[in-house]
Every structure is written in structure tokens, then in C-alpha cells.
Amino acid sequence: MIRSGFWVLIVSIAIVVFAGCSDENGETPTDDIGVDASADIGQQDANGESGPDADADADADIDSDTDTGNGEEGRPSGEVAEVVMGDALDVDEARADAAREAFEELDKSDLEEGFSPAELYEVFNEFALTHFGVANQPLVEEFTGDVLDFKPDGEWTHISKNSASVAFETTLPVRGMIEYGTDEEALDESTEESERYFFNQLHHLSDLEAETTYYYRLVARGDDGETIISHTRSFTTEDGSDWTAVPGDLDGPPYRLDDSSTTYYLTEDLSAPRTALVVEGTDITVDLNGHTVIYGDDELGGVDENDAEESASGIWGRTGELSDIRIVNGQLSEGHVGNQSTSNGGLNPIYLSGVDDIEIAGVSMDYHAAQIHALFLRYPGGRVHLHHNRFTDRGFEILDRHGSGGGRPLRIIASDPDEGEMDDFELNHNLVARTRQNGLMRAPLMRNNEVFVDSWSTNSFAMQSFSREGFDAGTMSENKIFLTGYNAYGFGWAHQGYFVEGNLVQMEGVSSDDRRYYEDWGEMDAMAAFRITNYGSGGQPREDLTYRDNVVIGRARGEGIMRGTMFYTDESIENTTFERNFVHVGAADDVAIEATPVVGQGVYANRDDHLPAYYVDNRLVSNVANVRFGDDYGRGDRHTFVDTTFVRHGDHPDYHTFVFDAGFDSNRHQVINPTFEGGASYDDVWWRRTSVFSYYSVGWSLDISGEADASVVINDVDGEEVFSGELDEDGELSVPLIALTIRPAEWEPGTDGFEVQERFSHQEIEHTPHEVIVGGESETVEMDERTAIEF
């Protein structure tokens, strides 16, 4: 037998690696590494929806005569009073193709000659209607389930003098609205239904009478037409007699809000050539009262974020003594088309600098300028809570994509927290209906947000954590991310203490070519759900990055690249764990070939010292490849799969379970206790572009029971000791053992490196049967499956 090395781990609460696989010459390194792994069909309306009266308005879409029964039955929230049938989304192949073609043909060169923000957004909206969500991709139900319900924890209201903001969340994406009125038996008013299907809804009820009781109910229509209606609720509008009216007696714009401990409320819509409102006091509530503020409504020669008179913001505040600022309940909308901001701000719906204790909620922000950060917080302190807001980016232009990025709904610049502490920043239930580049950022808790990325440049991240060496990054949970465009990513990486749990990422590939902000190097039309990257020769520290219970779904097209994960390994990247995730990434045509649930990347330097990345108890589904060891972005070692299910889906002609790519060697990968379905196989490998030194190993757990604390020694088929230890206090031990190593057919011990030519041939080097010695008693075991023995 040709000797190859071994790798052993104990699977219980922890996974411990005692030794690595062999190197290119078949020798066995002796590094010891540990990781914690616990842890009705009819006429279509303007949106392509069909039903008996698809041309009727939204109020007519709900027919109570079609009540399907008790709304609460089978719906855990207890919030559903009625279930009725409305119009269903109707998308056929022709409509989807037309929407994608129009979306792909968007060209910055044309738009730079002049564009309509509303028309640009509508092109994206139609693409999203025809590609995202359950109707277009039923696999979304792997995350949502199939029961449409309200989520009580996602509901929020703000009641003002002449308005109210109502937000709610649903288990499936819906087109939502609010029915309301002063007669509980006749809710004869409604807000406009959302333009497409969202998990998070924000609706503004305006022109209400003060000190009046209103009744309302939530209406949520799924893309199959099923519509749930909540129990009727009520609220009474405020008196507001001790509030200060804007504009009232104030001069402006800009209107200066300088009385501390005051609630300012708008009595009309406002328009300002530059800045509309300036906050200059403490303990101030800015209640937009359901109104719209248009800012930057003139052609601007330039902006200066340091001066309210020279900036152009909806709401601006910048002093050293500002604190306890609340902004709620209305809309901020950019006016003139053709202005541009800077990376330092100056043209923002909201700009606050040096402000402590901030709450912004129930605010809809609409913007389109070049290089814009919609909500810009510079050096905030104390508690920052941004929730139940809506951001709608209707622009395209990016002047500089680096650093803070060329367009994002939120930018936070803040000092590092105290050692061992985390910032008290929280982002929840925010809807980013579209962003041209980046999404939400910086808070250590980001949950239940929804972000649609229409990438126009390199490095468009939906979610970016705080990342500093020595500080935990925090948790990102239950977010819903939708990616498309030039170069989009779901979640960025961090230095340490990063938990990404229970999120949904759906990716839809397109071909933008050089029509967006093309760079003549690097990747384009590429996207990934999760990414960890070390640059240059590596060494940047990353520790305890955990991705658990997420659902990733992606369809690649043309020459685009799509990855579920793209994780680097390095000597400085420790304890990367990808656990209990469902990843279904594949090609939507016969052209796409680089569409893979897991891509194992890494720094090419210091490869002997790379620490492993762990993929535990995941389900990886593809019609192209389940795992790609290396690609043009990075080639790393030691990607380790434990209790993983590999599934082949469909009959793509170029499918292989494992693919080695990028033209260099990639090795010391391990597959422990695998399950293969649909035609996937442990030995189905394509050495597409790789060195003869590349390989991976397959093994199984041996579960041993016997006398407590008994010694255990295990030797492989060549007599080499691969494990030494003892049973635990209960007399139990689980030891995964390498059964075989798969290498290119051309490899021989001591061979010089060259690129594999026999790309579909391999050899298997066997390491079993194993001799197991427990307390001096010996037994031989053939490790071709998970096995249990008792001494």
C-alpha cells in the first residue's frame, strides 16, 4: 500500500483534529489543531398578477365571499382573523426573460446622459418580481415554510397627531397594506399596497384627525393569492397641544429645531433647495407626522457636510452636545436629479454627527444621487436603534467604490468600544428595497432586516459587521438577503466573535458585462452568500466565525460565478465553522459552470500551517458541483466536511461532486461520514485545472465503547499509529478514521509538480482495515462506513 497520512477528530460537543493528511510526497505532518463545533387565472394587471379582477384596484382585490375558513387555524401567531383569495403573481418564462433582458441592458453610459430614478427602479422592481420569492423559486420555502402568518414580534406602530406609521412582518413575502377608518364596521380607507412582495412592511397613514379613534387591520397577500387579514385593532391620535409645529412660526428652510425636550411635528409637506431641518437641541423628537420632506431640490454646485446651509439633507445635526434624538413617522425624499454627494456626506436624507442616543424608526428614505449614504451617522454614542425603516435607492452612479463605498443606505463611522465591550447599536426590521452597492453595517446586532442588492460595482455587501482585532463582531440573524448584479455578497467577514445564524440568501445571476462599473481585473457577474478573505500573503487574524442554520439558494447564468461560501484558510484563520446550513446553488442554463455551494479558498503562502475550516452537518445541492477546491480567487487547504449530505440535482452535462480548480495544488481536504444522493459520489472528481499534488481523503467515525478510561491505540493498514488516547468516564469514544485518499491518476510519490492532464481519472489509496487496541484487547475493523464496536 502507498502510505498516506491520517486525520482524526472526536465528534461530541467539540471536534478536535490530532493530525493532518499527507503532503504532496505522502508524508504526514504532526500539527495539533482544535475547533469548537458546538455550538384562479385571468387578466394580468400592471404587475403581471392574475385573478378574476386583476385590473381592479387594490381594495377590490380582496373578496370576503371567498373566505377559506378560520384564519387562525394552523397559524401560530393567533393574529389572523380571515383568509381570503386575491390575485396571484403570474410569471411565465417570457415575462421573466424580458425582465432579465431589460435589467441586464441597463448601461451607465446611457444613464449618465440623463435618467429617471423612477424608471430605473421600475426596471429593477420588475426583475425582482419575476425572479425573487417563492413563486419564482419554491426552494425559498426551505427557509420560510409554507404557512403564511404574521410575526407578532415584527409589528410596530407610532401614533402621532394627524398620522400613524404601522409596520409588520410576515413569515412569507407579501404585498401588504393597511385598511383603516373611524367606523370599526367599515374600514373604507387603505394605504397603497407595496409594489412587490416583502417580508417587512412599513405603511404611513396620513391626513388623520387629532384626538380621534381609528380602527385598522393588516392585509398581507402572498404571491399565490392567499391573503391573510388581521384582527381589527385601534388607536387614538394624539392631542399634540404641547408640541411645536413645523413650519409654524419658524423661519426656513432650513428650519432650526433648537428647543430641548421638545417634540416637533410637521403640519405640511416641505421642500428645501438644500437642507430642510436642522436639529440643534437635546431630547428632541422630530415627528414627520406622515408628511414628505423633499431635500436637495435645486441643482447644487457642491455640498459641505460641515455646514447646514451648505449641505443638502432632509435632517441635519452636528454639534458636540446633541443627544437623545428621535426621528419618526414620515418620508424623506431627494429632489433634483443629477446632484452628487461625497464619501464624507453632505447630501443625505439624514446626517447626524457627534450625536448620542439615537432612535430612527418608521422613516421612508428615497434617494438617487451619485455616491450617496442615505442615513449617515458620524461618531454616534450611547444607544443607537434603527428599526422599521425603509430605504429605496433609485440611483446608479458610483464615483468611488472603495472604502465606505459608492452607495449605501447606512453608513456609521464610530470609535472603537471600550475593551471587552460592544457598541449598543441595533438594526432590526429595516427594509432596503434596493441598494446599488452596500447595505447595512456596523451594529453588533442586526436582525430581521431585508436587503435587496442590485450591484453596480465590485464588493457590494448586503451586511457588514463591525470588525476590529480584539472586539467581537456580534450576531446577524433572521435577515433576508437578495442578491443580483455585478459583484454582490450576502455577509462580509470579521476579526472575531461573529455569528451568522438563521438567515436567508437568494442569489440570481445576470450578465452585466462592462455596462456597469467594470474593472479590467478581478471578477464580474459574481456573487456569494458568505465570504471570508485574507489579502496578500495573509496573516490577518480571524477567529470564531460561525455560520449556522442558514438557507442559501442561487441560480447562475452565462459566464457568471456563484458561490454559496467562499472561505479562506490561513494560519491566522481559526475556528471557522459552517454548520447545519442548506445550500442549493446551481446553473440555470447549460453555459454556467462555476456555480457551487462551497468553494474552498485560501492564502497561498504558509500553506503548511493553514488551520482547517469546518463544514458540519450541511446539505449541499447542485447540478454543477457540490464542492470546488480552489478557484481563480483563492486556493486553500484543509477544508473539512463532517456529516455532510452531497446531493446531485438535475442532469447538467458537466456535473461532478468534487472539482479542483485554479491551476494550483489544493490538498489536505477531508470528507468524514458523508451521505451522497441523486448520483453524487465520494469518487466523482474533476481535476479541472489543478496540480498533480491535489488530493482529498474520505473517512468514517468509529464509535468505541468499553471500560471507562481504558487506553485506545489505532493503527492503519500499514501499521502506522493514527490515534492514541483513552475512553471517557462513560467508556465511550468516537474517532473518525481516514479510509482512503483520492489523488490524480498521474500522481506518484516523489513526482515533480505538473498540471493534471487525465482530468477525470483518479487513484484510491486505502488506509483500512484498522487495528483497534482497547485495554490490550485487539480487533480489526474495515472502515467503509460508520462503525460501532464494543470491548
Coordinates of C-alpha atoms in Angstrom, one line a residue, residues 93-319:
E93 CA -40.8 32.2 -18.9
A94 CA -41.4 35.0 -21.5
R95 CA -42.1 37.6 -18.8
A96 CA -39.1 36.6 -16.7
D97 CA -36.8 36.6 -19.7
A98 CA -38.0 40.0 -20.8
A99 CA -37.5 41.4 -17.3
R100 CA -34.0 40.0 -17.1
E101 CA -33.1 41.3 -20.5
A102 CA -34.2 44.8 -19.7
F103 CA -32.3 44.6 -16.4
E104 CA -29.1 43.4 -18.0
E105 CA -29.2 46.1 -20.7
L106 CA -29.0 48.9 -18.2
D107 CA -25.9 50.9 -19.1
K108 CA -24.1 53.5 -17.1
S109 CA -23.0 55.3 -20.3
D110 CA -26.7 55.8 -21.3
L111 CA -27.8 56.7 -17.8
E112 CA -25.1 59.3 -17.4
E113 CA -26.7 61.3 -20.2
G114 CA -29.8 61.6 -18.0
F115 CA -32.1 59.2 -16.3
S116 CA -35.4 58.9 -14.5
P117 CA -34.9 57.4 -11.0
A118 CA -38.5 56.1 -11.0
E119 CA -37.9 54.3 -14.3
L120 CA -34.6 52.8 -13.2
Y121 CA -36.2 51.5 -10.1
E122 CA -39.2 50.0 -12.0
V123 CA -36.8 48.0 -14.2
F124 CA -35.3 46.5 -11.0
N125 CA -38.7 46.0 -9.4
E126 CA -39.9 44.0 -12.4
F127 CA -36.8 41.9 -12.3
A128 CA -37.3 41.3 -8.6
L129 CA -41.0 40.4 -9.1
T130 CA -40.1 37.8 -11.7
H131 CA -37.0 36.2 -10.1
F132 CA -37.1 36.5 -6.3
G133 CA -39.5 34.9 -3.9
V134 CA -41.4 31.7 -3.5
A135 CA -43.4 31.9 -6.8
N136 CA -40.2 32.2 -8.8
Q137 CA -38.0 29.9 -6.6
P138 CA -40.0 27.4 -4.5
L139 CA -36.9 26.5 -2.6
V140 CA -37.3 29.7 -0.6
E141 CA -39.8 27.6 1.5
E142 CA -36.8 25.7 2.9
F143 CA -36.4 28.9 5.0
T144 CA -40.0 30.1 5.3
G145 CA -42.1 27.0 5.4
D146 CA -45.4 27.1 3.6
V147 CA -47.7 28.8 6.2
L148 CA -48.4 32.5 5.7
D149 CA -48.8 34.2 9.0
F150 CA -48.0 37.4 10.8
K151 CA -45.0 37.6 13.1
P152 CA -46.1 39.5 16.2
D153 CA -42.5 40.4 17.2
G154 CA -42.2 42.3 13.9
E155 CA -45.2 44.6 14.4
W156 CA -44.6 48.2 15.4
T157 CA -46.8 51.4 15.4
H158 CA -46.2 55.0 16.1
I159 CA -49.2 57.2 16.7
S160 CA -48.9 60.9 16.1
K161 CA -51.4 63.9 15.9
N162 CA -52.5 63.5 12.3
S163 CA -50.9 60.3 11.2
A164 CA -49.6 56.9 12.2
S165 CA -46.9 54.6 11.0
V166 CA -47.7 50.9 11.0
A167 CA -45.0 48.2 10.3
F168 CA -45.4 44.5 10.3
E169 CA -43.6 41.3 9.4
T170 CA -44.8 38.1 7.8
T171 CA -43.5 34.6 7.5
L172 CA -43.6 34.7 3.7
P173 CA -43.1 37.7 1.5
V174 CA -46.3 39.6 0.8
R175 CA -47.8 42.7 -0.8
G176 CA -49.1 44.5 2.2
M177 CA -51.4 47.4 3.1
I178 CA -53.4 48.8 6.0
E179 CA -57.2 49.1 5.8
Y180 CA -58.5 51.7 8.3
G181 CA -61.3 54.1 9.2
T182 CA -63.2 55.6 12.1
D183 CA -66.0 53.1 11.8
E184 CA -65.0 49.7 13.0
E185 CA -67.5 48.0 10.7
A186 CA -66.5 50.0 7.6
L187 CA -62.8 50.4 7.1
D188 CA -63.1 52.5 4.0
E189 CA -59.6 53.8 3.6
S190 CA -56.4 52.0 2.8
T191 CA -52.7 52.7 2.2
E192 CA -51.2 51.9 -1.1
E193 CA -50.2 48.2 -1.5
S194 CA -46.5 47.6 -1.5
E195 CA -45.0 47.5 -5.0
R196 CA -43.8 43.9 -4.6
Y197 CA -43.6 41.1 -2.1
F198 CA -41.6 41.8 1.1
F199 CA -41.2 40.2 4.5
N200 CA -41.1 43.6 6.1
Q201 CA -43.8 46.2 5.5
L202 CA -43.9 49.9 6.5
H203 CA -47.1 52.0 5.8
H204 CA -47.9 55.6 6.6
L205 CA -51.5 56.6 7.5
S206 CA -51.7 60.3 6.9
D207 CA -54.3 63.2 7.0
L208 CA -55.9 61.9 10.2
E209 CA -57.9 63.9 12.6
A210 CA -56.3 64.7 16.0
E211 CA -57.8 63.1 19.1
T212 CA -59.8 60.6 17.1
T213 CA -60.1 56.8 17.4
Y214 CA -59.2 54.9 14.3
Y215 CA -59.7 51.2 13.6
Y216 CA -57.3 49.3 11.3
R217 CA -56.2 45.8 10.2
L218 CA -53.2 44.4 8.5
V219 CA -53.7 42.9 5.0
A220 CA -51.0 40.6 3.5
R221 CA -51.3 39.0 0.1
G222 CA -48.9 36.2 -0.8
D223 CA -47.7 35.6 -4.3
D224 CA -50.1 32.6 -4.6
G225 CA -53.0 35.0 -3.9
E226 CA -53.7 33.7 -0.4
T227 CA -54.4 36.8 1.7
I228 CA -54.4 37.0 5.5
I229 CA -56.2 39.7 7.3
S230 CA -55.5 40.5 10.9
H231 CA -58.0 41.1 13.8
T232 CA -59.1 44.7 13.9
R233 CA -57.0 46.9 16.2
S234 CA -57.5 50.5 17.2
F235 CA -55.5 53.6 18.1
T236 CA -56.4 57.2 19.1
T237 CA -54.4 60.0 17.6
E238 CA -52.6 62.4 19.9
D239 CA -53.7 65.9 21.0
G240 CA -50.2 67.4 20.4
S241 CA -51.2 70.7 22.0
D242 CA -47.8 71.0 23.7
W243 CA -45.9 70.1 20.6
T244 CA -44.2 72.6 18.3
A245 CA -45.5 72.9 14.8
V246 CA -43.2 73.0 11.7
P247 CA -43.1 75.2 9.9
G248 CA -45.4 77.1 12.2
D249 CA -43.7 80.3 13.2
L250 CA -40.2 79.0 12.4
D251 CA -38.1 80.7 9.6
G252 CA -36.7 78.4 6.9
P253 CA -35.8 76.3 5.3
P254 CA -33.7 75.2 6.9
Y255 CA -36.0 75.1 9.9
R256 CA -33.9 75.1 13.1
L257 CA -35.2 72.8 15.9
D258 CA -33.3 74.2 18.9
D259 CA -35.6 73.9 21.9
S260 CA -34.6 71.0 24.0
S261 CA -37.0 68.5 25.5
T262 CA -39.5 69.2 22.6
T263 CA -41.5 67.3 20.1
Y264 CA -41.5 69.0 16.7
Y265 CA -44.2 67.9 14.3
L266 CA -44.8 68.7 10.6
T267 CA -48.1 70.2 9.6
E268 CA -47.4 70.0 5.9
D269 CA -45.1 68.6 3.3
L270 CA -41.8 70.5 3.0
S271 CA -39.5 71.3 0.1
A272 CA -36.0 72.7 0.5
P273 CA -33.3 73.7 -2.0
R274 CA -30.7 72.3 0.3
T275 CA -31.3 71.2 3.9
A276 CA -34.8 71.2 5.3
L277 CA -34.5 70.6 9.1
V278 CA -31.6 71.3 11.4
V279 CA -31.6 69.7 14.9
E280 CA -29.8 71.9 17.5
G281 CA -31.0 70.7 20.9
T282 CA -31.1 67.7 23.1
D283 CA -34.0 65.4 23.9
I284 CA -35.8 66.2 20.7
T285 CA -38.4 64.2 18.8
V286 CA -38.7 65.0 15.1
D287 CA -42.2 63.6 14.1
L288 CA -42.7 64.0 10.4
N289 CA -46.4 63.3 11.1
G290 CA -46.9 61.3 7.9
H291 CA -45.6 64.1 5.7
T292 CA -42.9 64.1 3.0
V293 CA -39.8 66.3 3.2
I294 CA -38.1 66.9 -0.1
Y295 CA -34.5 68.0 0.3
G296 CA -31.8 69.0 -2.2
D297 CA -34.4 70.2 -4.6
D298 CA -32.1 72.5 -6.5
E299 CA -29.2 71.9 -8.8
L300 CA -26.2 72.0 -6.4
G301 CA -22.7 73.2 -7.3
G302 CA -21.4 71.2 -4.4
V303 CA -22.1 70.2 -0.8
D304 CA -20.3 70.6 2.5
E305 CA -21.4 68.3 5.3
N306 CA -19.9 70.6 7.9
D307 CA -22.4 73.4 7.4
A308 CA -26.2 73.0 7.4
E309 CA -26.5 75.9 4.9
E310 CA -24.1 74.3 2.5
S311 CA -25.2 70.7 2.9
A312 CA -28.4 69.2 1.4
S313 CA -30.0 66.9 3.9
G314 CA -33.5 66.1 4.9
I315 CA -32.5 66.3 8.6
W316 CA -29.1 67.6 9.7
G317 CA -27.4 67.7 13.1
R318 CA -23.8 68.4 14.0
T319 CA -22.8 69.7 17.4

